[in-house]
GROMACS .gro file of C-alpha atoms in nm:
model
  510
    1MET     CA    1   5.938 -13.576  13.314
    2ALA     CA    2   6.120 -13.686  13.618
    3GLY     CA    3   5.948 -13.948  13.821
    4GLY     CA    4   5.965 -13.969  14.196
    5ALA     CA    5   6.166 -13.750  14.436
    6ILE     CA    6   6.454 -13.569  14.288
    7VAL     CA    7   6.770 -13.654  14.506
    8PRO     CA    8   7.127 -13.669  14.427
    9SER     CA    9   7.310 -14.000  14.448
   10ASP     CA   10   7.672 -13.908  14.438
   11GLY     CA   11   7.693 -13.781  14.770
   12PRO     CA   12   7.609 -13.865  15.135
   13ALA     CA   13   7.268 -13.857  15.254
   14THR     CA   14   7.179 -13.505  15.416
   15ASP     CA   15   7.158 -13.474  15.787
   16TYR     CA   16   6.965 -13.175  15.882
   17GLY     CA   17   7.062 -13.191  16.245
   18GLY     CA   18   6.742 -13.218  16.420
   19SER     CA   19   6.744 -13.323  16.783
   20LEU     CA   20   6.511 -13.517  16.989
   21THR     CA   21   6.309 -13.256  17.106
   22LEU     CA   22   6.039 -13.297  17.378
   23SER     CA   23   5.789 -13.192  17.113
   24VAL     CA   24   5.880 -13.450  16.851
   25PHE     CA   25   5.878 -13.714  17.130
   26MET     CA   26   5.542 -13.621  17.245
   27SER     CA   27   5.396 -13.611  16.886
   28CYS     CA   28   5.546 -13.946  16.805
   29LEU     CA   29   5.433 -14.079  17.144
   30VAL     CA   30   5.072 -13.990  17.076
   31ALA     CA   31   5.090 -14.124  16.724
   32ALA     CA   32   5.248 -14.445  16.819
   33SER     CA   33   4.965 -14.499  17.079
   34GLY     CA   34   4.748 -14.570  16.747
   35GLY     CA   35   4.901 -14.922  16.789
   36LEU     CA   36   4.704 -14.982  17.098
   37ILE     CA   37   4.385 -15.001  16.886
   38PHE     CA   38   4.508 -15.275  16.671
   39GLY     CA   39   4.702 -15.459  16.937
   40TYR     CA   40   4.412 -15.485  17.189
   41ASP     CA   41   4.175 -15.626  16.934
   42ILE     CA   42   4.459 -15.888  16.812
   43GLY     CA   43   4.475 -15.977  17.204
   44ILE     CA   44   4.113 -15.978  17.274
   45SER     CA   45   3.980 -16.186  17.024
   46GLY     CA   46   4.121 -16.521  17.088
   47GLY     CA   47   4.062 -16.511  17.471
   48VAL     CA   48   3.686 -16.415  17.399
   49SER     CA   49   3.654 -16.676  17.149
   50GLN     CA   50   3.733 -16.949  17.427
   51MET     CA   51   3.491 -16.796  17.691
   52GLU     CA   52   3.209 -17.022  17.736
   53PRO     CA   53   2.935 -16.753  17.824
   54PHE     CA   54   3.021 -16.572  17.498
   55LEU     CA   55   3.001 -16.891  17.302
   56LYS     CA   56   2.674 -16.988  17.451
   57ARG     CA   57   2.520 -16.646  17.371
   58PHE     CA   58   2.633 -16.616  17.004
   59PHE     CA   59   2.761 -16.936  16.887
   60PRO     CA   60   2.606 -17.211  17.085
   61HIS     CA   61   2.661 -17.469  16.793
   62VAL     CA   62   3.026 -17.409  16.831
   63LEU     CA   63   3.005 -17.582  17.194
   64GLU     CA   64   2.855 -17.877  17.041
   65ARG     CA   65   3.113 -17.894  16.780
   66MET     CA   66   3.375 -17.870  17.010
   67ALA     CA   67   3.241 -18.148  17.225
   68ALA     CA   68   3.226 -18.368  16.896
   69ALA     CA   69   3.587 -18.295  16.831
   70LYS     CA   70   3.732 -18.418  17.166
   71GLY     CA   71   3.903 -18.718  16.975
   72ASN     CA   72   4.138 -18.507  16.790
   73GLU     CA   73   4.321 -18.231  16.977
   74TYR     CA   74   4.416 -18.034  16.662
   75CYS     CA   75   4.049 -17.992  16.559
   76LEU     CA   76   3.923 -17.898  16.892
   77TYR     CA   77   3.818 -17.536  16.792
   78ASP     CA   78   3.779 -17.592  16.418
   79SER     CA   79   3.491 -17.380  16.333
   80GLN     CA   80   3.451 -17.135  16.028
   81THR     CA   81   3.173 -16.951  16.231
   82LEU     CA   82   3.394 -16.899  16.529
   83THR     CA   83   3.692 -16.770  16.311
   84ALA     CA   84   3.454 -16.532  16.120
   85PHE     CA   85   3.389 -16.347  16.440
   86THR     CA   86   3.781 -16.248  16.450
   87SER     CA   87   3.837 -16.224  16.072
   88SER     CA   88   3.530 -16.004  15.994
   89LEU     CA   89   3.698 -15.698  16.139
   90TYR     CA   90   3.971 -15.720  15.877
   91VAL     CA   91   3.746 -15.715  15.584
   92ALA     CA   92   3.617 -15.378  15.690
   93GLY     CA   93   3.973 -15.279  15.777
   94LEU     CA   94   4.084 -15.369  15.413
   95VAL     CA   95   3.795 -15.165  15.258
   96ALA     CA   96   3.894 -14.861  15.494
   97SER     CA   97   4.271 -14.909  15.361
   98LEU     CA   98   4.171 -14.892  15.013
   99VAL     CA   99   4.039 -14.528  15.044
  100ALA     CA  100   4.258 -14.415  15.344
  101SER     CA  101   4.541 -14.315  15.093
  102ARG     CA  102   4.332 -14.061  14.937
  103VAL     CA  103   4.175 -13.935  15.243
  104THR     CA  104   4.524 -13.909  15.424
  105ARG     CA  105   4.665 -13.697  15.134
  106ALA     CA  106   4.353 -13.468  15.122
  107MET     CA  107   4.307 -13.416  15.489
  108GLY     CA  108   4.644 -13.497  15.652
  109ARG     CA  109   4.756 -13.750  15.879
  110GLN     CA  110   4.631 -13.598  16.215
  111ALA     CA  111   4.277 -13.576  16.068
  112VAL     CA  112   4.266 -13.951  15.976
  113MET     CA  113   4.405 -14.062  16.317
  114LEU     CA  114   4.121 -13.864  16.473
  115MET     CA  115   3.859 -14.052  16.243
  116GLY     CA  116   4.046 -14.371  16.329
  117GLY     CA  117   3.999 -14.321  16.692
  118ALA     CA  118   3.640 -14.207  16.684
  119LEU     CA  119   3.556 -14.515  16.475
  120PHE     CA  120   3.714 -14.767  16.689
  121PHE     CA  121   3.535 -14.618  17.004
  122ALA     CA  122   3.217 -14.660  16.842
  123GLY     CA  123   3.296 -15.017  16.748
  124GLY     CA  124   3.405 -15.106  17.087
  125ALA     CA  125   3.110 -14.960  17.250
  126MET     CA  126   2.860 -15.153  17.013
  127THR     CA  127   3.035 -15.494  17.047
  128GLY     CA  128   3.052 -15.455  17.435
  129ALA     CA  129   2.681 -15.396  17.435
  130ALA     CA  130   2.578 -15.647  17.173
  131VAL     CA  131   2.256 -15.860  17.234
  132ASN     CA  132   2.268 -16.033  16.893
  133ILE     CA  133   2.498 -16.120  16.602
  134ALA     CA  134   2.390 -15.823  16.384
  135MET     CA  135   2.526 -15.586  16.653
  136LEU     CA  136   2.836 -15.779  16.712
  137ILE     CA  137   2.917 -15.800  16.333
  138ILE     CA  138   2.842 -15.426  16.289
  139GLY     CA  139   3.062 -15.340  16.584
  140ARG     CA  140   3.350 -15.546  16.451
  141MET     CA  141   3.291 -15.370  16.104
  142LEU     CA  142   3.338 -15.032  16.294
  143LEU     CA  143   3.646 -15.149  16.470
  144GLY     CA  144   3.801 -15.261  16.130
  145PHE     CA  145   3.714 -14.913  15.979
  146GLY     CA  146   3.895 -14.760  16.284
  147VAL     CA  147   4.216 -15.011  16.251
  148GLY     CA  148   4.218 -14.945  15.863
  149PHE     CA  149   4.240 -14.566  15.914
  150THR     CA  150   4.468 -14.580  16.208
  151ASN     CA  151   4.710 -14.813  16.027
  152GLN     CA  152   4.743 -14.589  15.737
  153ALA     CA  153   4.813 -14.255  15.906
  154ALA     CA  154   5.007 -14.322  16.232
  155PRO     CA  155   5.317 -14.499  16.080
  156LEU     CA  156   5.330 -14.210  15.822
  157PHE     CA  157   5.305 -13.957  16.079
  158LEU     CA  158   5.581 -14.121  16.288
  159ALA     CA  159   5.825 -14.148  15.978
  160GLU     CA  160   5.763 -13.789  15.878
  161MET     CA  161   5.804 -13.650  16.222
  162ALA     CA  162   6.102 -13.806  16.360
  163PRO     CA  163   6.460 -13.704  16.296
  164SER     CA  164   6.643 -13.946  16.056
  165ARG     CA  165   6.880 -14.064  16.347
  166TRP     CA  166   6.592 -14.162  16.552
  167ARG     CA  167   6.332 -14.266  16.293
  168GLY     CA  168   6.375 -14.630  16.345
  169SER     CA  169   6.329 -14.622  16.722
  170LEU     CA  170   6.041 -14.375  16.723
  171THR     CA  171   5.864 -14.557  16.424
  172ALA     CA  172   5.905 -14.875  16.613
  173GLY     CA  173   5.701 -14.709  16.883
  174TYR     CA  174   5.380 -14.809  16.703
  175GLN     CA  175   5.466 -15.189  16.724
  176PHE     CA  176   5.563 -15.131  17.088
  177PHE     CA  177   5.223 -14.982  17.160
  178LEU     CA  178   5.041 -15.258  16.958
  179ALA     CA  179   5.222 -15.520  17.184
  180LEU     CA  180   5.128 -15.325  17.471
  181GLY     CA  181   4.770 -15.340  17.337
  182VAL     CA  182   4.796 -15.724  17.311
  183LEU     CA  183   4.944 -15.766  17.665
  184THR     CA  184   4.667 -15.544  17.817
  185ALA     CA  185   4.397 -15.748  17.624
  186ASN     CA  186   4.527 -16.058  17.752
  187LEU     CA  187   4.549 -15.951  18.112
  188VAL     CA  188   4.169 -15.818  18.068
  189ASN     CA  189   4.067 -16.169  17.931
  190TYR     CA  190   4.239 -16.348  18.218
  191ALA     CA  191   4.063 -16.115  18.479
  192THR     CA  192   3.745 -16.150  18.326
  193SER     CA  193   3.710 -16.489  18.220
  194ARG     CA  194   3.547 -16.626  18.538
  195ALA     CA  195   3.244 -16.373  18.532
  196SER     CA  196   2.942 -16.456  18.310
  197TRP     CA  197   2.960 -16.087  18.169
  198GLY     CA  198   3.337 -16.074  18.132
  199TRP     CA  199   3.332 -16.087  17.760
  200ARG     CA  200   3.131 -15.766  17.756
  201VAL     CA  201   3.417 -15.599  17.953
  202SER     CA  202   3.685 -15.757  17.743
  203LEU     CA  203   3.506 -15.623  17.416
  204GLY     CA  204   3.374 -15.289  17.549
  205LEU     CA  205   3.734 -15.167  17.679
  206ALA     CA  206   3.810 -15.145  17.318
  207GLY     CA  207   3.695 -14.785  17.375
  208ALA     CA  208   3.981 -14.701  17.621
  209PRO     CA  209   4.288 -14.704  17.372
  210ALA     CA  210   4.050 -14.535  17.111
  211ILE     CA  211   4.014 -14.244  17.349
  212VAL     CA  212   4.396 -14.209  17.398
  213ILE     CA  213   4.459 -14.174  17.033
  214PHE     CA  214   4.167 -13.948  16.974
  215VAL     CA  215   4.236 -13.711  17.250
  216GLY     CA  216   4.610 -13.705  17.205
  217ALA     CA  217   4.564 -13.655  16.823
  218LEU     CA  218   4.358 -13.337  16.912
  219PHE     CA  219   4.676 -13.166  17.033
  220LEU     CA  220   4.924 -13.266  16.742
  221THR     CA  221   5.020 -13.055  16.456
  222ASP     CA  222   5.030 -13.241  16.114
  223THR     CA  223   5.356 -13.338  15.951
  224PRO     CA  224   5.549 -13.073  15.738
  225SER     CA  225   5.535 -13.310  15.448
  226SER     CA  226   5.159 -13.319  15.472
  227LEU     CA  227   5.114 -12.938  15.515
  228VAL     CA  228   5.337 -12.874  15.220
  229MET     CA  229   5.136 -13.113  15.027
  230ARG     CA  230   4.820 -12.927  15.120
  231GLY     CA  231   4.954 -12.588  15.028
  232ARG     CA  232   5.060 -12.461  15.367
  233PRO     CA  233   5.425 -12.396  15.365
  234GLU     CA  234   5.431 -12.148  15.669
  235LYS     CA  235   5.248 -12.391  15.874
  236ALA     CA  236   5.503 -12.661  15.768
  237ARG     CA  237   5.803 -12.448  15.867
  238ALA     CA  238   5.651 -12.375  16.206
  239ALA     CA  239   5.590 -12.735  16.259
  240LEU     CA  240   5.952 -12.817  16.175
  241LEU     CA  241   6.070 -12.536  16.414
  242ARG     CA  242   5.880 -12.691  16.688
  243VAL     CA  243   5.965 -13.063  16.644
  244ARG     CA  244   6.330 -13.030  16.502
  245GLY     CA  245   6.474 -12.758  16.789
  246PRO     CA  246   6.677 -12.444  16.731
  247ASP     CA  247   6.988 -12.647  16.616
  248ALA     CA  248   6.857 -12.791  16.298
  249ASP     CA  249   6.873 -12.639  15.951
  250VAL     CA  250   6.505 -12.611  15.916
  251ASP     CA  251   6.513 -12.408  15.603
  252ALA     CA  252   6.723 -12.675  15.406
  253GLU     CA  253   6.483 -12.978  15.526
  254LEU     CA  254   6.174 -12.750  15.416
  255ARG     CA  255   6.340 -12.697  15.089
  256ASP     CA  256   6.400 -13.064  15.021
  257ILE     CA  257   6.046 -13.135  15.148
  258ALA     CA  258   5.912 -12.878  14.889
  259LYS     CA  259   6.124 -13.019  14.614
  260ALA     CA  260   5.996 -13.374  14.674
  261VAL     CA  261   5.623 -13.249  14.705
  262GLU     CA  262   5.653 -13.067  14.369
  263ALA     CA  263   5.815 -13.362  14.193
  264SER     CA  264   5.505 -13.558  14.305
  265ARG     CA  265   5.282 -13.286  14.139
  266GLN     CA  266   5.432 -13.328  13.806
  267SER     CA  267   5.254 -13.657  13.725
  268ASP     CA  268   4.911 -13.657  13.616
  269ASP     CA  269   4.831 -14.019  13.657
  270GLY     CA  270   4.772 -14.146  14.024
  271ALA     CA  271   5.011 -14.283  14.268
  272PHE     CA  272   4.899 -14.652  14.239
  273ARG     CA  273   4.942 -14.630  13.872
  274ARG     CA  274   5.262 -14.496  13.906
  275MET     CA  275   5.391 -14.753  14.137
  276ALA     CA  276   5.259 -15.048  13.901
  277THR     CA  277   5.378 -14.905  13.575
  278ARG     CA  278   5.670 -14.710  13.603
  279ARG     CA  279   6.015 -14.870  13.589
  280TRP     CA  280   6.201 -14.656  13.866
  281TYR     CA  281   5.923 -14.762  14.119
  282ARG     CA  282   5.987 -15.129  14.072
  283PRO     CA  283   6.178 -15.172  14.417
  284HIS     CA  284   5.898 -14.984  14.607
  285LEU     CA  285   5.635 -15.177  14.428
  286VAL     CA  286   5.811 -15.539  14.521
  287LEU     CA  287   5.881 -15.437  14.886
  288ALA     CA  288   5.514 -15.272  14.926
  289VAL     CA  289   5.397 -15.623  14.837
  290ALA     CA  290   5.668 -15.840  14.995
  291VAL     CA  291   5.699 -15.679  15.336
  292PRO     CA  292   5.328 -15.708  15.453
  293ALA     CA  293   5.315 -16.048  15.305
  294PHE     CA  294   5.625 -16.175  15.472
  295PHE     CA  295   5.515 -16.010  15.786
  296GLN     CA  296   5.196 -16.218  15.799
  297LEU     CA  297   5.366 -16.533  15.712
  298THR     CA  298   5.594 -16.532  16.006
  299GLY     CA  299   5.295 -16.691  16.174
  300VAL     CA  300   5.300 -16.439  16.477
  301ILE     CA  301   4.947 -16.303  16.374
  302VAL     CA  302   4.771 -16.630  16.408
  303LEU     CA  303   4.974 -16.735  16.707
  304THR     CA  304   4.871 -16.406  16.895
  305PHE     CA  305   4.529 -16.430  16.788
  306PHE     CA  306   4.481 -16.799  16.881
  307ALA     CA  307   4.727 -16.833  17.162
  308PRO     CA  308   4.491 -16.954  17.409
  309LEU     CA  309   4.338 -17.201  17.162
  310VAL     CA  310   4.677 -17.340  17.082
  311PHE     CA  311   4.766 -17.375  17.445
  312ARG     CA  312   4.441 -17.556  17.509
  313THR     CA  313   4.515 -17.792  17.227
  314VAL     CA  314   4.846 -17.883  17.374
  315GLY     CA  315   4.682 -17.951  17.705
  316PHE     CA  316   4.641 -17.635  17.911
  317GLY     CA  317   4.337 -17.559  18.103
  318SER     CA  318   4.130 -17.253  18.030
  319ASN     CA  319   4.291 -17.029  18.291
  320ALA     CA  320   4.640 -17.174  18.220
  321ALA     CA  321   4.603 -17.111  17.830
  322LEU     CA  322   4.485 -16.752  17.917
  323MET     CA  323   4.808 -16.716  18.151
  324GLY     CA  324   5.034 -16.841  17.869
  325ALA     CA  325   4.873 -16.590  17.626
  326VAL     CA  326   4.973 -16.324  17.891
  327ILE     CA  327   5.328 -16.458  17.905
  328ASN     CA  328   5.363 -16.464  17.539
  329GLY     CA  329   5.247 -16.091  17.516
  330ALA     CA  330   5.480 -15.981  17.791
  331VAL     CA  331   5.778 -16.142  17.602
  332ASN     CA  332   5.673 -15.969  17.307
  333LEU     CA  333   5.667 -15.637  17.497
  334VAL     CA  334   6.027 -15.686  17.642
  335ALA     CA  335   6.142 -15.790  17.302
  336LEU     CA  336   6.007 -15.485  17.150
  337LEU     CA  337   6.180 -15.247  17.417
  338LEU     CA  338   6.509 -15.425  17.327
  339SER     CA  339   6.456 -15.351  16.960
  340THR     CA  340   6.397 -14.969  17.032
  341LEU     CA  341   6.755 -14.951  17.184
  342VAL     CA  342   6.938 -15.110  16.894
  343ILE     CA  343   6.720 -15.066  16.584
  344ASP     CA  344   6.911 -14.719  16.509
  345ARG     CA  345   7.258 -14.836  16.620
  346TYR     CA  346   7.300 -15.170  16.435
  347GLY     CA  347   7.051 -15.107  16.151
  348ARG     CA  348   6.758 -15.306  16.012
  349LYS     CA  349   6.910 -15.604  15.821
  350VAL     CA  350   7.098 -15.733  16.132
  351LEU     CA  351   6.776 -15.750  16.340
  352PHE     CA  352   6.590 -15.911  16.041
  353MET     CA  353   6.878 -16.172  16.021
  354VAL     CA  354   6.886 -16.254  16.388
  355GLY     CA  355   6.511 -16.252  16.433
  356GLY     CA  356   6.453 -16.475  16.112
  357ILE     CA  357   6.689 -16.746  16.239
  358GLN     CA  358   6.541 -16.752  16.590
  359MET     CA  359   6.188 -16.768  16.449
  360ALA     CA  360   6.251 -17.060  16.219
  361ILE     CA  361   6.436 -17.261  16.512
  362ALA     CA  362   6.123 -17.194  16.740
  363GLN     CA  363   5.848 -17.304  16.471
  364VAL     CA  364   6.056 -17.628  16.392
  365GLY     CA  365   6.083 -17.683  16.774
  366MET     CA  366   5.697 -17.650  16.798
  367ALA     CA  367   5.633 -17.878  16.508
  368TRP     CA  368   5.879 -18.146  16.635
  369ILE     CA  369   5.717 -18.161  16.994
  370MET     CA  370   5.351 -18.158  16.890
  371GLY     CA  371   5.432 -18.439  16.616
  372ALA     CA  372   5.598 -18.637  16.863
  373LYS     CA  373   5.368 -18.600  17.162
  374ILE     CA  374   5.014 -18.545  17.010
  375GLY     CA  375   5.086 -18.745  16.686
  376LYS     CA  376   4.946 -18.738  16.352
  377SER     CA  377   4.595 -18.828  16.462
  378GLY     CA  378   4.576 -18.583  16.739
  379GLU     CA  379   4.439 -18.829  16.983
  380ALA     CA  380   4.734 -18.860  17.208
  381ALA     CA  381   4.754 -18.643  17.541
  382MET     CA  382   5.055 -18.417  17.577
  383ALA     CA  383   5.238 -18.456  17.898
  384HIS     CA  384   5.256 -18.122  18.099
  385PRO     CA  385   5.652 -18.069  18.058
  386TYR     CA  386   5.590 -18.091  17.693
  387ALA     CA  387   5.313 -17.857  17.683
  388VAL     CA  388   5.549 -17.600  17.892
  389ALA     CA  389   5.812 -17.660  17.622
  390VAL     CA  390   5.563 -17.568  17.345
  391LEU     CA  391   5.488 -17.239  17.548
  392LEU     CA  392   5.867 -17.159  17.571
  393PHE     CA  393   5.923 -17.225  17.196
  394THR     CA  394   5.600 -16.984  17.131
  395SER     CA  395   5.770 -16.738  17.337
  396LEU     CA  396   6.120 -16.788  17.178
  397HIS     CA  397   5.923 -16.716  16.847
  398THR     CA  398   5.743 -16.415  16.973
  399ALA     CA  399   6.072 -16.267  17.119
  400GLY     CA  400   6.238 -16.301  16.749
  401PHE     CA  401   5.958 -16.133  16.593
  402GLY     CA  402   5.955 -15.866  16.847
  403TRP     CA  403   6.287 -15.731  16.772
  404SER     CA  404   6.282 -15.789  16.407
  405TRP     CA  405   5.976 -15.831  16.183
  406GLY     CA  406   5.755 -15.677  16.468
  407PRO     CA  407   5.885 -15.305  16.447
  408LEU     CA  408   6.054 -15.339  16.107
  409GLY     CA  409   5.743 -15.448  15.946
  410TRP     CA  410   5.605 -15.091  16.016
  411VAL     CA  411   5.941 -14.903  15.986
  412ILE     CA  412   6.052 -15.034  15.665
  413PRO     CA  413   5.719 -14.954  15.447
  414SER     CA  414   5.688 -14.602  15.635
  415GLU     CA  415   6.046 -14.499  15.526
  416ILE     CA  416   6.113 -14.626  15.163
  417PHE     CA  417   5.835 -14.458  14.962
  418PRO     CA  418   5.915 -14.128  14.822
  419VAL     CA  419   5.646 -13.860  14.917
  420ASP     CA  420   5.467 -13.875  14.582
  421ILE     CA  421   5.368 -14.231  14.648
  422ARG     CA  422   5.409 -14.237  15.023
  423SER     CA  423   5.039 -14.253  15.114
  424ALA     CA  424   4.986 -14.519  14.828
  425GLY     CA  425   5.247 -14.719  14.936
  426GLN     CA  426   5.142 -14.738  15.296
  427ALA     CA  427   4.786 -14.798  15.196
  428MET     CA  428   4.902 -15.092  14.998
  429ASN     CA  429   5.113 -15.205  15.290
  430VAL     CA  430   4.805 -15.186  15.525
  431SER     CA  431   4.558 -15.322  15.288
  432ILE     CA  432   4.779 -15.635  15.182
  433GLY     CA  433   4.841 -15.673  15.557
  434LEU     CA  434   4.458 -15.675  15.650
  435CYS     CA  435   4.385 -15.883  15.355
  436LEU     CA  436   4.625 -16.158  15.466
  437THR     CA  437   4.525 -16.116  15.821
  438PHE     CA  438   4.167 -16.195  15.724
  439VAL     CA  439   4.283 -16.500  15.530
  440GLN     CA  440   4.510 -16.646  15.809
  441THR     CA  441   4.258 -16.582  16.097
  442GLN     CA  442   3.971 -16.738  15.887
  443SER     CA  443   4.178 -17.036  15.775
  444PHE     CA  444   4.432 -17.106  16.072
  445LEU     CA  445   4.207 -17.350  16.291
  446ALA     CA  446   4.101 -17.539  15.975
  447MET     CA  447   4.462 -17.541  15.875
  448LEU     CA  448   4.566 -17.686  16.218
  449CYS     CA  449   4.303 -17.940  16.194
  450SER     CA  450   4.422 -18.059  15.851
  451PHE     CA  451   4.799 -18.011  15.856
  452LYS     CA  452   4.832 -18.079  16.232
  453TYR     CA  453   5.174 -18.011  16.352
  454ALA     CA  454   5.320 -17.962  16.003
  455THR     CA  455   5.135 -17.608  16.020
  456PHE     CA  456   5.435 -17.501  16.215
  457ALA     CA  457   5.690 -17.630  15.981
  458TYR     CA  458   5.509 -17.443  15.693
  459TYR     CA  459   5.569 -17.119  15.872
  460ALA     CA  460   5.922 -17.216  15.962
  461ALA     CA  461   5.976 -17.259  15.565
  462TRP     CA  462   5.817 -16.902  15.501
  463VAL     CA  463   6.067 -16.751  15.757
  464ALA     CA  464   6.365 -16.908  15.572
  465VAL     CA  465   6.240 -16.788  15.262
  466MET     CA  466   6.182 -16.443  15.375
  467THR     CA  467   6.504 -16.390  15.585
  468VAL     CA  468   6.697 -16.490  15.253
  469PHE     CA  469   6.508 -16.234  15.059
  470ILE     CA  470   6.577 -15.951  15.294
  471ALA     CA  471   6.941 -16.031  15.293
  472LEU     CA  472   6.961 -15.999  14.911
  473PHE     CA  473   6.704 -15.728  14.824
  474LEU     CA  474   6.649 -15.485  15.116
  475PRO     CA  475   6.896 -15.202  15.133
  476GLU     CA  476   7.007 -15.062  15.475
  477THR     CA  477   6.803 -14.747  15.542
  478LYS     CA  478   6.944 -14.674  15.893
  479GLY     CA  479   7.016 -14.286  15.944
  480VAL     CA  480   6.902 -14.194  15.569
  481PRO     CA  481   6.663 -13.896  15.585
  482LEU     CA  482   6.340 -13.954  15.399
  483GLU     CA  483   6.408 -13.694  15.135
  484SER     CA  484   6.734 -13.855  15.040
  485MET     CA  485   6.612 -14.232  15.045
  486GLY     CA  486   6.670 -14.241  14.668
  487THR     CA  487   7.045 -14.287  14.724
  488ILE     CA  488   6.984 -14.647  14.873
  489TRP     CA  489   6.832 -14.766  14.567
  490VAL     CA  490   7.101 -14.617  14.317
  491LYS     CA  491   7.381 -14.805  14.523
  492HIS     CA  492   7.204 -15.134  14.567
  493TRP     CA  493   7.353 -15.437  14.361
  494TYR     CA  494   7.009 -15.530  14.193
  495TRP     CA  495   6.768 -15.225  14.221
  496LYS     CA  496   7.020 -14.980  14.071
  497ARG     CA  497   6.934 -15.126  13.736
  498PHE     CA  498   6.583 -14.980  13.765
  499VAL     CA  499   6.620 -14.644  13.957
  500ASN     CA  500   6.948 -14.522  13.762
  501ASP     CA  501   6.845 -14.504  13.424
  502ASP     CA  502   7.012 -14.163  13.355
  503GLY     CA  503   7.327 -14.291  13.517
  504LYS     CA  504   7.375 -13.962  13.727
  505THR     CA  505   7.086 -13.849  13.947
  506GLY     CA  506   6.912 -14.176  14.030
  507VAL     CA  507   6.594 -14.060  13.902
  508ALA     CA  508   6.456 -14.226  13.567
  509LEU     CA  509   6.354 -13.989  13.300
  510THR     CA  510   6.069 -14.038  13.065
   0.00000   0.00000   0.00000
């Protein structure tokens, strides 16, 4: 029995000639806007967490603890209760992602995006109207379910819809909208921070990006791979004609999709079990774990969540800290725009290398300045020029992430898996990412209090490790059609020992 998609390994990858049509562009634009949901929540949480009216209403004891911690700048915001407000969403997102794979396979990518948008809208409405902790937590859980479903479906939709020549740029659109959501949230926080009810506006406006993805998804057709998988080949062909244009070899692409789907139906056990137990899925399994883990260990997630709190730690005032977060978000957005211009020209690995070096330098710079100017005890006040330098190094780190791990952390998992394990692989990517997001958001402020400036050296070391890993173990996927992705493993210096068992086709035989 063959395992995985059946693809030739002794010839070039197929190019079906699909063009960048208006239909595929608009479809990918709507799907990528699902990133607004995740990005808005990432940006909104840290700003709201330092708003005094919000803390007085829900976490009054945190204000007392903050006052008692004035002697140690690193521990100014150390509170597990406060971080629980942010991290609780990701527990719900993790639960949603564990079931999202089956739901996506059964109902299609479009339906799951609709579900995610509806759940996120309900969560935004409840948190914005919250009058007690119970409403706040339930609302956060609904937001988490929305994030879990949307993160599962939208990247798959993008990868399966986009022509191979533009797949990197179009799939990176998800991270672009995520960054746009972060920047929008930072601007909203800055605009509403002076009002006693500002936190309600910040949290309630989460419904706006949810409406965008929900309404947009109503007008989308599902992906050809999903339609074939659910027994609708004619609709799949119509979808291909619509998004590829008249010059594409639609029938050839549809045949390859059908072959890949048929191969996926030949196995009786589940996709997760196949990934874990079958030798020829070893590279997919390793990267399904490594990519989301390294994505989180860049440190950018916690810096984005807690940017206002970090800037307060180094001496900025409340409004200046929020403006620092706005600047950081704007840098991320610009870097992502640059990445979309080069990701399909220079390839994935070059961006990984450049971004990794840049992030490591920035993290070391932050650690050095904070160690020298705040000290180990955290009792020294940092002079304003050095606080600005921390902001500059933070922006340098964010820019490096923005044109490397930011988009590629979504692009790579969405394109490396064969169709039979694609939903499972993406579910693993999302669930590991959300699990580590929960762990990091829950522990970062305590880690900053305990490790102090060495926190940033810790992340710099991980960036060095992940850059070496990518250089050695990630094959280049630029321009390779999804149905021909098996060729990259057959030719790789290390992974070929797992996927080339028969010596000819690149498909291991049982």
